[in-house]
Structures are given as structure tokens and as C-alpha cells.
């Protein structure tokens, strides 16, 4: 923890020192105090509904994913996972495996190349690793499922068969594998970019004195990311140069990490990842990439390591479980006196991801007193990690159910109760909101959803054997923009442009949206813009996490564009209609540059470059430091509405209607945004009703490591999902845009739980809300026929 704090403190010092210079220079408009982003709205590309550029390649099967790269002489890998949670690998008999057909190599900790201990992301922001556990470097077992051997063979089947012949012998040590036992052992304060604790006045005292209150415990289970594409890597060494075809949302960080571990220069490693079949926070650096590179080095042949679905559960961490208390004390008119939100999450001894469930509560409501706190209990398990809306998804479930429970107790409309407690500024920091239109999101959503037609009293609306109810919840997700973004921009005499950055495309529309933004800035049609991404050798080091990739690289493209305009004006010289214009009076228009105030002063890129006798012009620029959210409270917001039908006889829940009303700044592409919102809402439905990683608390083994036993929503579980948005640009954010990748995950589970309460009068505070919980809880469902 102290290592992390020091690294963080250093990073922040550097950031603040650079901040002064940056603010003085104010190179970009979204820095505090500067004018709005000059991204001009004249070509109609911003916000347009544009299909993904990579779509045709994918439907034709022409997009090659990491496990589909064919390499000459390639070997296939199979990984053996430990079956004890903690202890030692005393011995491993590899003789039968080694003699099996097609086997080229068996790698264990005894013959694996020595690797430099890799810091985790929380210890060094350049790293892509979730924990700092050594990879096949010693005989210690740290979780049930840890890789202990890798077999390389000529075919996947041969590798799998040989793996089955390995004979490991373990010596088990006492392990902590139950949440209760871990908590008995003591909890620590969670830390994520600072301690997860906010205390304002005496919340317990105000709660005790409040005339109306709720005080409840909510629990959320472990979750695993189940991307359509399981993790895979294809690697080849060329001398001391390593080429890696990976499926990752952390391309440049992966290159840095592999270089670090193998003691190479960063430019000796190239990571390519143009297509990623979903990430959700899980596609980072885990042991498999290091194992593949180590085995390939030892075997002196290219290696493909494609994890099976079970392998993903063994090697790639998921979201940890939480137990949370939400207590709200209110006046009889609904104003909040006290807001208490505390939680305990399980975490491993080797990482620092405390599932920060209070993040949303820091900014959502005004109250006289706050007590927010996250603690962690250490369990011997695979490192838990970020999963779509880390912290906020599960924290929002508890908070927004608590608000609904309070509204019921007060006899108030839950929307009116929320709006009554809208804060004027961020209550825990005092920061002003950059752009917050929660009321509009609620009012517009309520109108479209028909909220006023609901039955206020629970369990009043019955259709045959189905009880019908509606629920609502607020959602928030923090705005972020990670440092390290850069971009290269080229325009040619033919009026073509190329934009290059080390971004990642997980199927979210990265390339498409940045093509739109680039074309809009340059005044070119999209067909003239090529986007290059998915390659660690391109400029910038930014992960696709935290709903911030678009802002991060968008800011870099803006900076590159500004540099390009300056250079072009200089190149244009005195014989140009642009002569004498300052760069901020010039915009991209009609395949060239024009004066903002008088667009007849215009010259094409072709004319400028021809006169200068230049084929093309290339510039590269870094994004300005992300300082905006130090001065402003910045979040994406939503109002989520759901309608459910609950079967009075079986307890089955069917979600029949969903509406997400979003306030996320300017929406850059209506089509990809709607897909992002819908996808996250579907994931939220899974969180509400189905998803749960079954962790055997006796031995720390995940019991349902497959999509046949880990349930996610399928088509029949998903109703028509309506989405709408305010589309009000945030002048403090690059392009006016807030992140949209995760906001749909917050609000949804609570809206479903609140709808179930409205339908049945039963309050389930433990996710997922399965039919057994509904049947057992409290009295029989209204109209339920007791089982014979
Ligand atoms: Mo997301 S959990 O930050 O990929």
C-alpha cells in the first residue's frame, strides 16, 4: 500500500507542477477558464449516426483476432492450473507429458526464463498488470487456479492431451478463502487515488435524530467478465525483439510491461491488437501473455496461447464481492440530514483494487452529514480487477435502492425525492459541477416512459399470474481522462488525412468516432480520413478503461490539429487568403482551411502544400494534462427506468421495458453511443437478475467457470431498450463529451430491484435477485397459491 501511495504522490506532484505551466499556456480550450472547445459543428459529422468502420471486415470474417494470426512454425500452448488455493508445488512429474506426441516443451518454474518482478498498475501507472505476483518464478501457490506449467505442442489437441499427463504434487498451507474468515482477520481502509473515506459532520448522530430513516445492508456477489472473445495471444521472438498479437484494452501498457519483465527496451516489444472481442475491464495483462512470451523464448518458436473459457476464469480476475450499508436520515419533507454509505470488499494480498463502491455517493446527493468508507478484507484468490463501472455499479445498486426505500417510507415520488436533494455543488469536495442536467434527464425520461401512470402502492397491478411494477434509479459514472495521450496527424496534397494513435478498439467504435472528429476538424469527408490504431508503436499510452479513451485521444487529436493548423498557416505564407490570420481564427473547411469569421478567406490543403512543394505534412502532439476534473466535478449521469413482470407462482422475473435517459455531454456518434448504452444496460440486467461467480469458500475454487453455468442475459431476457440523451455539451470536456462506456451499468440493477419491489412489495437487497429469494422473502407473493 505504501508503495502505491508513494507512486501516486509522485505522480500527482508531477501533475501539479506541470499544471501551472499548462494553465499559463492554456493550449486547449477545455482547460479551466478558457473558451469552449472550437470543434466546429458545421460538417454534421459530430453526433451523426455512423456505422462502425470495422463492421464490414468483421461480418466478412476478414478481421483477424489474436488467436487467428497464423505464424510459420507456431506451437500451441496448454496451461495447467493449480488445484489448491495456497501452498507449494512440491514436485511435478513431466516425463509422460514430455514423451507425448507432438510435444516440444514443458515449462515449469524450474526452467522458465527469469523475469524481472513486474509492478502492478497501482504501483506504476505504466504497467498493465493487476497484481505483482511473479509468473512461474517460484514454487509458491497463491490462488486456486494459478498457472503452474505450460505445455507447447504442434497442435492444440496434443498440448491439451500432454497437459493431462502432468503430475503435480502440492503441499497445502492454511488459506483464507471465506469472506467471513477474512473479515475476522481484520479489514483495512481501501485506497484508490487516495483513501476511500469521507467524513463530514457527525452522520451517525444526525441519522439517530432524523425523523425518517432507512438503514439497510446490501450485498453483491463476485462477477466475471465474459467477453465474446476469450483472451488469447500469439507471440514471436525475432532475436531480442518480441512481437505480440494480443487481445487487450491496454496495448501500450502491455508493451511496456513485457519489455520491463524481459528486461528489454520498450521499443523492442511491439503489441498489435486491432480487434478485441469485448473487454469490460478484463482484457489487461494477466499471466498468459508473460507465459506465452517466456515459452516462445525457451522453445525458440512462435507460440499461440488461447485461453479456454475455463482458463479465462482461472487466470483473469473479475469483480469482487461487496457488503454495503446504506443509511439515510431525512426530514419529513424529504431533505437529507445524514448519508452513510460504507462497504467491505474482498481483495487479494497482491493487488490494490478495493471495489470503490462509494464513488458515486460522493457527488449524487446533498446532505448535512456524510460518512462514506470502503474497507477491504484479504482473501487468497486470483486478483480482483476492474469490471464495467468498477465500484460504482455495485455501490449505485445499494444507494439507489436505499433512496427508493426512503421514498416509500416518506410517501414521496422517488424522482421528486432525488430532485429535492440535488446538490448545488459536489457535496464532498465543494467543486462546482461542470455540466449536470440530472433534472432534465429525469423529466424527459419520466415523460417518455409514462412514469406518472404507475401504481404508487406496491403489488397493486396484476395481469393474470404476473405482478407488474416499475422502478427508477439515478446513475452516475465519473468523468476521466488519463494522461499520456498523443496522436499523429498527416494531410497530403491529395486531400487525404491519416490520424494515428495507440488506441484500442474493443468493438465500441473508437476508430469510427475518432475518424468523425478528425474529419470534422479538418473539414474533410470521412472517406478521406484513415485511422490507424491498435499498435503499441503508434503515439500515446492510454488504456481503454474508465470510459475515457475517446476524451484522451480526442484531446490529443485536437492538440495535433492545432499544431497542424499553425504549420499550414506558416506554409501558406503571404500569398494565401489566410495570410496574417491567427491559428485560432482558422478552422478546417472544404478540404482546406478557412477564416472562422469570413469563410471566403479559404485555401485547400492541396493549394497550400503544392505551393510549398510538399507532398504531405505530418505533426505529432500530446494531449494537454488532464486537469479539468481537478477544478470541476465531472460525471456522466442517467435516469434509468424499468418495468418488470414477476410471476406470482414461480417468482420468475421478466424485464418488459427499459428506458435510459442520459446526460453525458455531447454525444459524438448516435449509433455507437446507443449501442454502448444498451450493452451496458443489458449487463446491468444480468447483474440484477443472473450474474454470480460461484466461489467455493472451502477451497477458493471458482465452481462455474463456463457460460453454461455462469448466467448472462440472452435475447429472450432482453426487452426493447429505449435510450435518449440531453446532448448538452460540457464546455470543460474535450469535444464537450463525457464517457459513455460504463454509465449504463449504474442505475440499471437498482431500477430493476425497485421495480420488483413496486410489483411485489418484496425488497431483495442481495444480488442477483433470483426467484428463490423472491419466493422465500417475507410473506407469499400477492395472489400466490401455496405449493401443495
Ligand atoms: Mo473498464 S472496467 O474501466 O474497462
PDB file of N, CA, C and O and ligand atoms in Angstrom, residues 249 280-281 386-388 390 544-546 742, ligand 1:
ATOM      1  N   UNK A 249      -7.137  -4.259 -23.950  1.00  0.00           N
ATOM      2  CA  UNK A 249      -7.577  -2.868 -23.895  1.00  0.00           C
ATOM      3  C   UNK A 249      -6.464  -1.991 -23.319  1.00  0.00           C
ATOM      4  O   UNK A 249      -6.711  -0.890 -22.878  1.00  0.00           O
ATOM      5  N   UNK A 280     -14.481  -5.061 -21.125  1.00  0.00           N
ATOM      6  CA  UNK A 280     -15.224  -4.803 -19.876  1.00  0.00           C
ATOM      7  C   UNK A 280     -14.315  -4.649 -18.665  1.00  0.00           C
ATOM      8  O   UNK A 280     -14.755  -4.791 -17.535  1.00  0.00           O
ATOM      9  N   UNK A 281     -13.025  -4.384 -18.897  1.00  0.00           N
ATOM     10  CA  UNK A 281     -12.078  -4.240 -17.793  1.00  0.00           C
ATOM     11  C   UNK A 281     -11.192  -5.460 -17.617  1.00  0.00           C
ATOM     12  O   UNK A 281     -10.184  -5.410 -16.929  1.00  0.00           O
ATOM     13  N   UNK A 386     -10.881  -4.410 -12.270  1.00  0.00           N
ATOM     14  CA  UNK A 386     -11.897  -3.510 -12.790  1.00  0.00           C
ATOM     15  C   UNK A 386     -12.908  -4.288 -13.630  1.00  0.00           C
ATOM     16  O   UNK A 386     -12.523  -5.102 -14.448  1.00  0.00           O
ATOM     17  N   UNK A 387     -14.161  -4.047 -13.393  1.00  0.00           N
ATOM     18  CA  UNK A 387     -15.186  -4.566 -14.291  1.00  0.00           C
ATOM     19  C   UNK A 387     -16.200  -3.446 -14.484  1.00  0.00           C
ATOM     20  O   UNK A 387     -16.537  -2.752 -13.530  1.00  0.00           O
ATOM     21  N   UNK A 388     -16.637  -3.308 -15.682  1.00  0.00           N
ATOM     22  CA  UNK A 388     -17.509  -2.217 -16.124  1.00  0.00           C
ATOM     23  C   UNK A 388     -18.159  -1.449 -14.955  1.00  0.00           C
ATOM     24  O   UNK A 388     -18.942  -2.005 -14.218  1.00  0.00           O
ATOM     25  N   UNK A 390     -16.407  -0.108 -12.294  1.00  0.00           N
ATOM     26  CA  UNK A 390     -15.888  -0.675 -11.051  1.00  0.00           C
ATOM     27  C   UNK A 390     -16.300   0.192  -9.863  1.00  0.00           C
ATOM     28  O   UNK A 390     -16.239   1.405  -9.922  1.00  0.00           O
ATOM     29  N   UNK A 544      -7.868   1.689 -22.733  1.00  0.00           N
ATOM     30  CA  UNK A 544      -9.306   1.859 -22.942  1.00  0.00           C
ATOM     31  C   UNK A 544     -10.015   1.390 -21.686  1.00  0.00           C
ATOM     32  O   UNK A 544     -10.571   0.297 -21.640  1.00  0.00           O
ATOM     33  N   UNK A 545      -9.939   2.177 -20.644  1.00  0.00           N
ATOM     34  CA  UNK A 545     -10.641   1.867 -19.391  1.00  0.00           C
ATOM     35  C   UNK A 545     -11.222   3.166 -18.842  1.00  0.00           C
ATOM     36  O   UNK A 545     -10.796   4.254 -19.217  1.00  0.00           O
ATOM     37  N   UNK A 546     -12.167   3.026 -17.940  1.00  0.00           N
ATOM     38  CA  UNK A 546     -12.694   4.197 -17.253  1.00  0.00           C
ATOM     39  C   UNK A 546     -13.487   5.130 -18.152  1.00  0.00           C
ATOM     40  O   UNK A 546     -13.587   6.322 -17.854  1.00  0.00           O
ATOM     41  N   UNK A 742     -19.567   3.114 -19.517  1.00  0.00           N
ATOM     42  CA  UNK A 742     -19.913   2.438 -18.268  1.00  0.00           C
ATOM     43  C   UNK A 742     -21.191   2.943 -17.612  1.00  0.00           C
ATOM     44  O   UNK A 742     -21.774   2.257 -16.773  1.00  0.00           O
TER      45      UNK A 742
HETATM   46 MO1  LIG B   1     -13.438  -0.529 -17.718  1.00  0.00          MO
HETATM   47  S1  LIG B   1     -13.874  -1.649 -16.066  1.00  0.00           S
HETATM   48  O1  LIG B   1     -12.632   0.688 -16.935  1.00  0.00           O
HETATM   49  O2  LIG B   1     -12.745  -1.467 -18.894  1.00  0.00           O
END
